[in-house]
JSON list of C-alpha atoms in Angstrom, two decimals:
[
{"chain": "E", "resi": 158, "resn": "PRO", "atom": "CA", "xyz": [0.00, 0.00, 0.00]},
{"chain": "E", "resi": 159, "resn": "ALA", "atom": "CA", "xyz": [1.08, 3.55, -0.70]},
{"chain": "E", "resi": 160, "resn": "ALA", "atom": "CA", "xyz": [2.22, 5.63, 2.24]},
{"chain": "E", "resi": 161, "resn": "THR", "atom": "CA", "xyz": [0.33, 8.79, 3.02]},
{"chain": "E", "resi": 162, "resn": "ALA", "atom": "CA", "xyz": [1.98, 12.14, 3.55]},
{"chain": "E", "resi": 163, "resn": "GLY", "atom": "CA", "xyz": [3.81, 12.25, 6.84]},
{"chain": "E", "resi": 164, "resn": "HIS", "atom": "CA", "xyz": [3.77, 8.46, 7.22]},
{"chain": "E", "resi": 165, "resn": "GLY", "atom": "CA", "xyz": [6.03, 5.76, 5.95]},
{"chain": "E", "resi": 166, "resn": "SER", "atom": "CA", "xyz": [9.33, 4.13, 6.65]},
{"chain": "E", "resi": 167, "resn": "THR", "atom": "CA", "xyz": [12.17, 6.41, 7.62]},
{"chain": "E", "resi": 168, "resn": "SER", "atom": "CA", "xyz": [14.70, 3.59, 7.35]},
{"chain": "E", "resi": 169, "resn": "ARG", "atom": "CA", "xyz": [14.61, 3.86, 3.54]},
{"chain": "E", "resi": 170, "resn": "SER", "atom": "CA", "xyz": [14.95, 7.63, 3.37]},
{"chain": "E", "resi": 171, "resn": "LYS", "atom": "CA", "xyz": [18.31, 9.36, 3.55]},
{"chain": "E", "resi": 172, "resn": "LYS", "atom": "CA", "xyz": [18.96, 11.68, 6.42]},
{"chain": "E", "resi": 173, "resn": "VAL", "atom": "CA", "xyz": [20.06, 15.09, 5.21]},
{"chain": "E", "resi": 174, "resn": "LYS", "atom": "CA", "xyz": [22.45, 17.07, 7.36]},
{"chain": "E", "resi": 175, "resn": "ALA", "atom": "CA", "xyz": [21.04, 20.47, 8.29]},
{"chain": "E", "resi": 176, "resn": "PHE", "atom": "CA", "xyz": [22.75, 23.43, 6.65]},
{"chain": "E", "resi": 177, "resn": "THR", "atom": "CA", "xyz": [25.21, 25.12, 8.99]},
{"chain": "E", "resi": 178, "resn": "LEU", "atom": "CA", "xyz": [26.89, 28.42, 8.31]},
{"chain": "E", "resi": 179, "resn": "PRO", "atom": "CA", "xyz": [30.68, 28.28, 8.65]},
{"chain": "E", "resi": 180, "resn": "LYS", "atom": "CA", "xyz": [32.51, 30.44, 11.14]},
{"chain": "E", "resi": 181, "resn": "ASP", "atom": "CA", "xyz": [32.75, 34.14, 10.23]},
{"chain": "E", "resi": 182, "resn": "GLU", "atom": "CA", "xyz": [36.49, 33.91, 9.60]},
{"chain": "E", "resi": 183, "resn": "GLU", "atom": "CA", "xyz": [35.86, 31.25, 6.95]},
{"chain": "E", "resi": 184, "resn": "THR", "atom": "CA", "xyz": [33.59, 33.48, 4.83]},
{"chain": "E", "resi": 185, "resn": "ILE", "atom": "CA", "xyz": [33.94, 36.73, 2.93]},
{"chain": "E", "resi": 186, "resn": "PHE", "atom": "CA", "xyz": [31.46, 39.27, 1.63]},
{"chain": "E", "resi": 187, "resn": "GLN", "atom": "CA", "xyz": [31.54, 39.81, -2.14]},
{"chain": "E", "resi": 188, "resn": "PRO", "atom": "CA", "xyz": [29.64, 42.87, -3.48]},
{"chain": "E", "resi": 189, "resn": "PHE", "atom": "CA", "xyz": [27.55, 42.09, -6.55]},
{"chain": "E", "resi": 190, "resn": "GLY", "atom": "CA", "xyz": [28.10, 44.57, -9.34]},
{"chain": "E", "resi": 191, "resn": "GLU", "atom": "CA", "xyz": [30.83, 46.37, -11.17]},
{"chain": "E", "resi": 192, "resn": "PRO", "atom": "CA", "xyz": [33.92, 47.21, -9.09]},
{"chain": "E", "resi": 193, "resn": "ASP", "atom": "CA", "xyz": [34.62, 50.94, -8.91]},
{"chain": "E", "resi": 194, "resn": "LYS", "atom": "CA", "xyz": [31.08, 51.75, -10.05]},
{"chain": "E", "resi": 195, "resn": "ASP", "atom": "CA", "xyz": [27.81, 52.47, -8.31]},
{"chain": "E", "resi": 196, "resn": "GLN", "atom": "CA", "xyz": [26.56, 49.00, -7.43]},
{"chain": "E", "resi": 197, "resn": "ARG", "atom": "CA", "xyz": [22.94, 50.01, -6.86]},
{"chain": "E", "resi": 198, "resn": "ILE", "atom": "CA", "xyz": [20.20, 48.45, -8.92]},
{"chain": "E", "resi": 199, "resn": "ALA", "atom": "CA", "xyz": [17.07, 50.53, -9.53]},
{"chain": "E", "resi": 200, "resn": "VAL", "atom": "CA", "xyz": [13.86, 48.92, -10.79]},
{"chain": "E", "resi": 201, "resn": "ASN", "atom": "CA", "xyz": [10.28, 50.11, -11.24]},
{"chain": "E", "resi": 202, "resn": "LEU", "atom": "CA", "xyz": [7.98, 48.05, -9.06]},
{"chain": "E", "resi": 203, "resn": "ASN", "atom": "CA", "xyz": [4.88, 46.37, -10.45]},
{"chain": "E", "resi": 204, "resn": "GLU", "atom": "CA", "xyz": [2.53, 49.16, -9.43]},
{"chain": "E", "resi": 205, "resn": "GLY", "atom": "CA", "xyz": [-0.28, 50.64, -11.48]},
{"chain": "E", "resi": 206, "resn": "ARG", "atom": "CA", "xyz": [1.33, 53.89, -12.61]},
{"chain": "E", "resi": 207, "resn": "LEU", "atom": "CA", "xyz": [5.00, 52.85, -12.40]},
{"chain": "E", "resi": 208, "resn": "THR", "atom": "CA", "xyz": [5.67, 55.67, -9.98]},
{"chain": "E", "resi": 209, "resn": "ARG", "atom": "CA", "xyz": [7.31, 53.52, -7.29]},
{"chain": "E", "resi": 210, "resn": "PHE", "atom": "CA", "xyz": [10.77, 52.09, -7.66]},
{"chain": "E", "resi": 211, "resn": "LEU", "atom": "CA", "xyz": [13.22, 50.12, -5.59]},
{"chain": "E", "resi": 212, "resn": "SER", "atom": "CA", "xyz": [16.89, 50.98, -5.40]},
{"chain": "E", "resi": 213, "resn": "PHE", "atom": "CA", "xyz": [19.08, 48.36, -3.78]},
{"chain": "E", "resi": 214, "resn": "SER", "atom": "CA", "xyz": [22.53, 46.82, -3.68]},
{"chain": "E", "resi": 215, "resn": "ILE", "atom": "CA", "xyz": [23.50, 43.35, -2.54]},
{"chain": "E", "resi": 216, "resn": "THR", "atom": "CA", "xyz": [26.52, 41.56, -1.16]},
{"chain": "E", "resi": 217, "resn": "LEU", "atom": "CA", "xyz": [27.02, 37.80, -1.31]},
{"chain": "E", "resi": 218, "resn": "GLN", "atom": "CA", "xyz": [28.43, 35.83, 1.62]},
{"chain": "E", "resi": 219, "resn": "ILE", "atom": "CA", "xyz": [30.65, 33.05, 0.26]},
{"chain": "E", "resi": 220, "resn": "PRO", "atom": "CA", "xyz": [33.40, 30.72, 1.51]},
{"chain": "E", "resi": 221, "resn": "LYS", "atom": "CA", "xyz": [36.78, 32.43, 1.69]},
{"chain": "E", "resi": 222, "resn": "ALA", "atom": "CA", "xyz": [38.38, 29.35, 0.09]},
{"chain": "E", "resi": 223, "resn": "VAL", "atom": "CA", "xyz": [36.53, 29.90, -3.23]},
{"chain": "E", "resi": 224, "resn": "GLU", "atom": "CA", "xyz": [36.88, 33.69, -3.49]},
{"chain": "E", "resi": 225, "resn": "GLU", "atom": "CA", "xyz": [38.90, 33.88, -6.72]},
{"chain": "E", "resi": 226, "resn": "GLU", "atom": "CA", "xyz": [37.04, 31.07, -8.47]},
{"chain": "E", "resi": 227, "resn": "PHE", "atom": "CA", "xyz": [33.71, 32.59, -7.42]},
{"chain": "E", "resi": 228, "resn": "LYS", "atom": "CA", "xyz": [34.65, 36.04, -8.78]},
{"chain": "E", "resi": 229, "resn": "LYS", "atom": "CA", "xyz": [35.39, 34.43, -12.16]},
{"chain": "E", "resi": 230, "resn": "LYS", "atom": "CA", "xyz": [32.03, 32.63, -12.15]},
{"chain": "E", "resi": 231, "resn": "VAL", "atom": "CA", "xyz": [30.18, 35.86, -11.33]},
{"chain": "E", "resi": 232, "resn": "ASP", "atom": "CA", "xyz": [32.07, 37.79, -14.02]},
{"chain": "E", "resi": 233, "resn": "ALA", "atom": "CA", "xyz": [31.18, 35.15, -16.60]},
{"chain": "E", "resi": 234, "resn": "LYS", "atom": "CA", "xyz": [27.47, 35.21, -15.68]},
{"chain": "E", "resi": 235, "resn": "LYS", "atom": "CA", "xyz": [26.97, 38.78, -14.40]},
{"chain": "E", "resi": 236, "resn": "PHE", "atom": "CA", "xyz": [24.79, 39.90, -17.32]},
{"chain": "E", "resi": 237, "resn": "VAL", "atom": "CA", "xyz": [22.53, 36.85, -17.00]},
{"chain": "E", "resi": 238, "resn": "LEU", "atom": "CA", "xyz": [22.29, 37.30, -13.23]},
{"chain": "E", "resi": 239, "resn": "ARG", "atom": "CA", "xyz": [21.64, 41.04, -13.45]},
{"chain": "E", "resi": 240, "resn": "ASN", "atom": "CA", "xyz": [18.98, 40.54, -16.14]},
{"chain": "E", "resi": 241, "resn": "TRP", "atom": "CA", "xyz": [17.20, 37.94, -14.01]},
{"chain": "E", "resi": 242, "resn": "LEU", "atom": "CA", "xyz": [17.44, 40.22, -10.97]},
{"chain": "E", "resi": 243, "resn": "LEU", "atom": "CA", "xyz": [15.92, 43.17, -12.86]},
{"chain": "E", "resi": 244, "resn": "SER", "atom": "CA", "xyz": [13.09, 41.00, -14.21]},
{"chain": "E", "resi": 245, "resn": "LYS", "atom": "CA", "xyz": [12.43, 39.36, -10.85]},
{"chain": "E", "resi": 246, "resn": "VAL", "atom": "CA", "xyz": [12.23, 42.60, -8.91]},
{"chain": "E", "resi": 247, "resn": "SER", "atom": "CA", "xyz": [10.20, 44.43, -11.56]},
{"chain": "E", "resi": 248, "resn": "ASP", "atom": "CA", "xyz": [7.49, 41.76, -11.12]},
{"chain": "E", "resi": 249, "resn": "LEU", "atom": "CA", "xyz": [7.19, 42.59, -7.41]},
{"chain": "E", "resi": 250, "resn": "SER", "atom": "CA", "xyz": [4.75, 45.00, -5.84]},
{"chain": "E", "resi": 251, "resn": "ILE", "atom": "CA", "xyz": [5.29, 47.16, -2.78]},
{"chain": "E", "resi": 252, "resn": "GLU", "atom": "CA", "xyz": [3.36, 44.54, -0.77]},
{"chain": "E", "resi": 253, "resn": "ASP", "atom": "CA", "xyz": [5.77, 41.80, -1.90]},
{"chain": "E", "resi": 254, "resn": "ILE", "atom": "CA", "xyz": [8.78, 43.60, -0.41]},
{"chain": "E", "resi": 255, "resn": "ARG", "atom": "CA", "xyz": [7.17, 45.18, 2.65]},
{"chain": "E", "resi": 256, "resn": "GLY", "atom": "CA", "xyz": [8.84, 44.50, 5.99]},
{"chain": "E", "resi": 257, "resn": "ALA", "atom": "CA", "xyz": [11.44, 42.00, 7.08]},
{"chain": "E", "resi": 258, "resn": "ALA", "atom": "CA", "xyz": [9.43, 39.03, 5.80]},
{"chain": "E", "resi": 259, "resn": "GLY", "atom": "CA", "xyz": [9.26, 40.43, 2.26]},
{"chain": "E", "resi": 260, "resn": "GLN", "atom": "CA", "xyz": [12.93, 41.35, 2.23]},
{"chain": "E", "resi": 261, "resn": "ASN", "atom": "CA", "xyz": [13.97, 37.96, 3.62]},
{"chain": "E", "resi": 262, "resn": "ARG", "atom": "CA", "xyz": [11.88, 36.15, 1.01]},
{"chain": "E", "resi": 263, "resn": "LEU", "atom": "CA", "xyz": [13.54, 38.19, -1.76]},
{"chain": "E", "resi": 264, "resn": "ARG", "atom": "CA", "xyz": [17.00, 37.51, -0.29]},
{"chain": "E", "resi": 265, "resn": "ARG", "atom": "CA", "xyz": [16.31, 33.75, -0.28]},
{"chain": "E", "resi": 266, "resn": "GLU", "atom": "CA", "xyz": [14.99, 33.81, -3.85]},
{"chain": "E", "resi": 267, "resn": "ILE", "atom": "CA", "xyz": [18.07, 35.70, -5.05]},
{"chain": "E", "resi": 268, "resn": "ARG", "atom": "CA", "xyz": [20.39, 33.31, -3.19]},
{"chain": "E", "resi": 269, "resn": "ASP", "atom": "CA", "xyz": [18.66, 30.23, -4.57]},
{"chain": "E", "resi": 270, "resn": "HIS", "atom": "CA", "xyz": [18.64, 31.49, -8.16]},
{"chain": "E", "resi": 271, "resn": "PHE", "atom": "CA", "xyz": [22.24, 32.74, -8.08]},
{"chain": "E", "resi": 272, "resn": "ASN", "atom": "CA", "xyz": [23.36, 29.39, -6.62]},
{"chain": "E", "resi": 273, "resn": "SER", "atom": "CA", "xyz": [21.50, 27.49, -9.35]},
{"chain": "E", "resi": 274, "resn": "VAL", "atom": "CA", "xyz": [23.23, 29.56, -12.06]},
{"chain": "E", "resi": 275, "resn": "LEU", "atom": "CA", "xyz": [26.70, 29.77, -10.52]},
{"chain": "E", "resi": 276, "resn": "CYS", "atom": "CA", "xyz": [26.86, 26.31, -8.94]},
{"chain": "E", "resi": 277, "resn": "PRO", "atom": "CA", "xyz": [25.13, 23.86, -11.31]},
{"chain": "E", "resi": 278, "resn": "ASP", "atom": "CA", "xyz": [26.90, 20.96, -9.57]},
{"chain": "E", "resi": 279, "resn": "GLY", "atom": "CA", "xyz": [24.57, 21.42, -6.59]},
{"chain": "E", "resi": 280, "resn": "TYR", "atom": "CA", "xyz": [27.24, 22.55, -4.14]},
{"chain": "E", "resi": 281, "resn": "ASP", "atom": "CA", "xyz": [25.92, 25.99, -3.25]},
{"chain": "E", "resi": 282, "resn": "GLN", "atom": "CA", "xyz": [28.60, 28.55, -2.55]},
{"chain": "E", "resi": 283, "resn": "ILE", "atom": "CA", "xyz": [26.40, 31.51, -1.60]},
{"chain": "E", "resi": 284, "resn": "TYR", "atom": "CA", "xyz": [25.47, 31.24, 2.05]},
{"chain": "E", "resi": 285, "resn": "ASP", "atom": "CA", "xyz": [23.54, 34.49, 2.24]},
{"chain": "E", "resi": 286, "resn": "VAL", "atom": "CA", "xyz": [22.51, 37.55, 0.28]},
{"chain": "E", "resi": 287, "resn": "LEU", "atom": "CA", "xyz": [22.66, 40.79, 2.25]},
{"chain": "E", "resi": 288, "resn": "PHE", "atom": "CA", "xyz": [21.09, 44.09, 1.32]},
{"chain": "E", "resi": 289, "resn": "GLU", "atom": "CA", "xyz": [23.52, 46.97, 1.69]},
{"chain": "E", "resi": 290, "resn": "GLU", "atom": "CA", "xyz": [20.87, 49.41, 0.57]},
{"chain": "E", "resi": 291, "resn": "PHE", "atom": "CA", "xyz": [17.12, 48.97, 0.14]},
{"chain": "E", "resi": 292, "resn": "ASN", "atom": "CA", "xyz": [15.13, 52.10, -0.69]},
{"chain": "E", "resi": 293, "resn": "VAL", "atom": "CA", "xyz": [11.60, 52.32, -2.05]},
{"chain": "E", "resi": 294, "resn": "GLN", "atom": "CA", "xyz": [10.73, 55.68, -3.60]}
]
């Protein structure tokens, strides 16, 4: 008989180790954008009259051990990543980004998408996405 949701044998399923963030000294913070340029991204929000926009900049928390390799990956894919980011955020409304919950959801979505593009082998290298600036006008 088929098992129902929440029931079934756990002996056949693999146990997955919970994600743990490495110690602070083992990670670095890599700004996303062009070095020596304004790294802010400004996008019109999905509001009726296109009068509201979001200006933000992000930094990626990555393992220190992969810093140089990671920079090369980002450089190779920066136009694809930036295009996705602009499209993603322009689909959002003010309600989608309101408060800590909205910002945290957006941070997770950015992290997950960037990891899928930059780390197709499944070994995610971006631990967190941090907003350096987040202004709705």
